[in-house]
Coordinates of C-alpha atoms in Angstrom, one line a residue:
X21 CA 103.3 137.3 124.1
X22 CA 106.0 136.4 121.6
X23 CA 107.7 133.2 122.3
X24 CA 111.1 132.5 120.8
X25 CA 112.0 129.0 119.7
X26 CA 115.4 127.8 119.2
X27 CA 117.3 124.9 117.4
X28 CA 120.8 124.0 116.8
X29 CA 121.8 121.9 113.9
X30 CA 125.4 120.3 113.4
X31 CA 127.0 118.0 110.9
X32 CA 127.8 114.5 112.3
X33 CA 130.7 114.0 110.1
X34 CA 128.9 111.1 108.3
X35 CA 128.0 112.0 104.7
X36 CA 125.3 114.6 104.6
X37 CA 123.8 113.7 108.0
X38 CA 123.1 116.4 110.6
X39 CA 121.8 116.4 114.1
X40 CA 119.2 118.8 115.4
X41 CA 118.7 119.9 119.1
X42 CA 115.8 121.6 120.4
X43 CA 114.7 121.7 124.0
X44 CA 116.9 118.8 124.8
X45 CA 115.4 116.7 122.2
X46 CA 117.4 115.5 119.0
X47 CA 116.4 114.8 115.4
X48 CA 118.6 113.4 112.7
X49 CA 118.2 114.5 109.0
X50 CA 120.0 112.9 106.1
X51 CA 119.6 112.5 102.4
X52 CA 118.9 109.4 100.2
X53 CA 122.0 107.5 98.8
X54 CA 121.1 108.8 95.4
X55 CA 121.6 112.4 96.6
X56 CA 124.9 111.7 98.3
X57 CA 123.6 111.0 101.9
X58 CA 123.6 107.9 103.9
X59 CA 119.8 107.4 103.9
X60 CA 119.6 107.1 107.7
X61 CA 116.7 109.5 108.2
X62 CA 114.4 111.7 106.3
X63 CA 115.6 114.7 104.5
X64 CA 114.8 118.3 105.4
X65 CA 112.1 118.7 102.9
X66 CA 110.5 115.6 104.0
X67 CA 110.8 116.7 107.6
X68 CA 109.1 120.0 106.7
X69 CA 106.2 117.9 105.5
X70 CA 106.2 115.9 108.7
X71 CA 106.2 119.0 110.8
X72 CA 103.2 120.4 108.6
X73 CA 101.2 117.1 109.1
X74 CA 102.1 116.9 112.8
X75 CA 101.0 120.5 113.4
X76 CA 97.8 119.8 111.5
X77 CA 97.2 116.6 113.8
X78 CA 98.2 118.3 117.0
X79 CA 95.9 121.4 116.4
X80 CA 93.2 119.1 115.6
X81 CA 93.6 117.3 118.8
X82 CA 93.9 120.6 120.7
X83 CA 90.8 122.4 119.2
X84 CA 88.8 119.2 119.4
X85 CA 89.4 119.2 123.1
X86 CA 88.7 122.9 123.5
X87 CA 85.5 122.6 121.5
X88 CA 84.2 119.2 122.9
X89 CA 84.2 117.8 119.4
X90 CA 84.0 113.9 119.7
X91 CA 87.1 112.9 118.2
X92 CA 88.6 109.2 118.4
X93 CA 91.5 109.7 116.1
X94 CA 93.3 111.8 113.5
X95 CA 95.6 111.0 110.6
X96 CA 97.1 113.4 108.2
X97 CA 98.6 112.4 104.9
X98 CA 100.8 115.0 103.3
X99 CA 102.7 115.0 99.9
X100 CA 104.8 117.6 98.1
X101 CA 106.5 118.3 94.9
X102 CA 110.1 119.3 94.7
X103 CA 112.3 119.6 91.6
X104 CA 115.9 119.2 92.8
X105 CA 117.2 121.0 89.6
X106 CA 116.0 124.2 91.2
X107 CA 118.1 124.2 94.4
X108 CA 121.1 122.6 92.6
X109 CA 121.2 125.2 90.0
X110 CA 120.6 123.0 87.1
X111 CA 117.3 124.9 86.3
X112 CA 117.6 128.5 87.5
X113 CA 113.9 129.1 86.4
X114 CA 112.6 126.3 88.8
X115 CA 111.7 127.1 92.2
X116 CA 114.2 126.1 94.9
X117 CA 111.6 124.7 97.2
X118 CA 108.4 122.8 97.2
X119 CA 106.2 123.5 94.2
X120 CA 103.0 122.5 96.1
X121 CA 102.0 120.8 99.4
X122 CA 98.7 118.6 99.4
X123 CA 97.3 117.0 102.4
X124 CA 94.3 114.8 103.4
X125 CA 92.7 115.0 106.9
X126 CA 91.3 111.8 108.2
X127 CA 89.0 112.4 111.3
X128 CA 87.2 109.6 113.4
X129 CA 84.3 111.3 114.7
X130 CA 80.6 110.7 115.4
X131 CA 79.8 114.1 114.5
X132 CA 80.4 114.9 110.9
X133 CA 79.4 118.5 110.8
X134 CA 81.6 119.3 113.9
X135 CA 84.5 117.4 112.4
X136 CA 84.4 119.2 109.2
X137 CA 84.1 122.5 111.1
X138 CA 87.2 121.6 113.2
X139 CA 89.1 120.6 110.0
X140 CA 88.4 124.1 108.7
X141 CA 89.6 125.8 111.9
X142 CA 92.6 123.9 111.9
X143 CA 93.5 124.7 108.3
X144 CA 92.9 128.4 109.1
X145 CA 94.9 128.5 112.4
X146 CA 97.7 125.8 111.9
X147 CA 101.1 127.8 112.6
X148 CA 103.1 125.6 110.3
X149 CA 100.5 126.0 107.6
X150 CA 100.7 129.9 108.2
X151 CA 104.4 129.6 107.7
X152 CA 104.1 127.9 104.4
X153 CA 101.3 129.9 103.1
X154 CA 102.7 133.3 103.9
X155 CA 106.3 134.5 103.4
X156 CA 108.1 134.6 106.8
X157 CA 111.2 136.7 106.9
X158 CA 114.3 134.6 106.9
X159 CA 117.4 136.5 108.3
X160 CA 120.9 135.3 108.5
X161 CA 121.9 137.1 111.7
X162 CA 125.5 136.2 111.6
X163 CA 128.2 134.0 109.8
X164 CA 130.9 132.7 112.0
X165 CA 134.1 131.3 110.6
X166 CA 135.9 129.1 113.2

């Protein structure tokens, strides 16, 4: 069954800062001072990396529970390469988004074989990973000028 997830994002009036609301929770995004922001929070690309790592970690915990894999902890390190000249238009031949995302999965488990199989399952099934690996249609449904 398809589940529609929704978020609303609005500028705060402080530099480039925005507030995101989803299911009653709020997140703040900003940009570093050298990019014109106030450096009060992560930027959206960093947020994407955080969302990817969080999805990997949560999926690991979930699948470990479902498959009775002994797991005492999970930590994910994520990094990605972005050339801002792409999205700012300074270098039209450079991709607008991340060039590559790399991650390391750290699992605390007494069963190495089960932990490695778990990591492979997570890499195969993680929803955010799937969104990054395969093109997802992005549709601007409407532009409202108020």
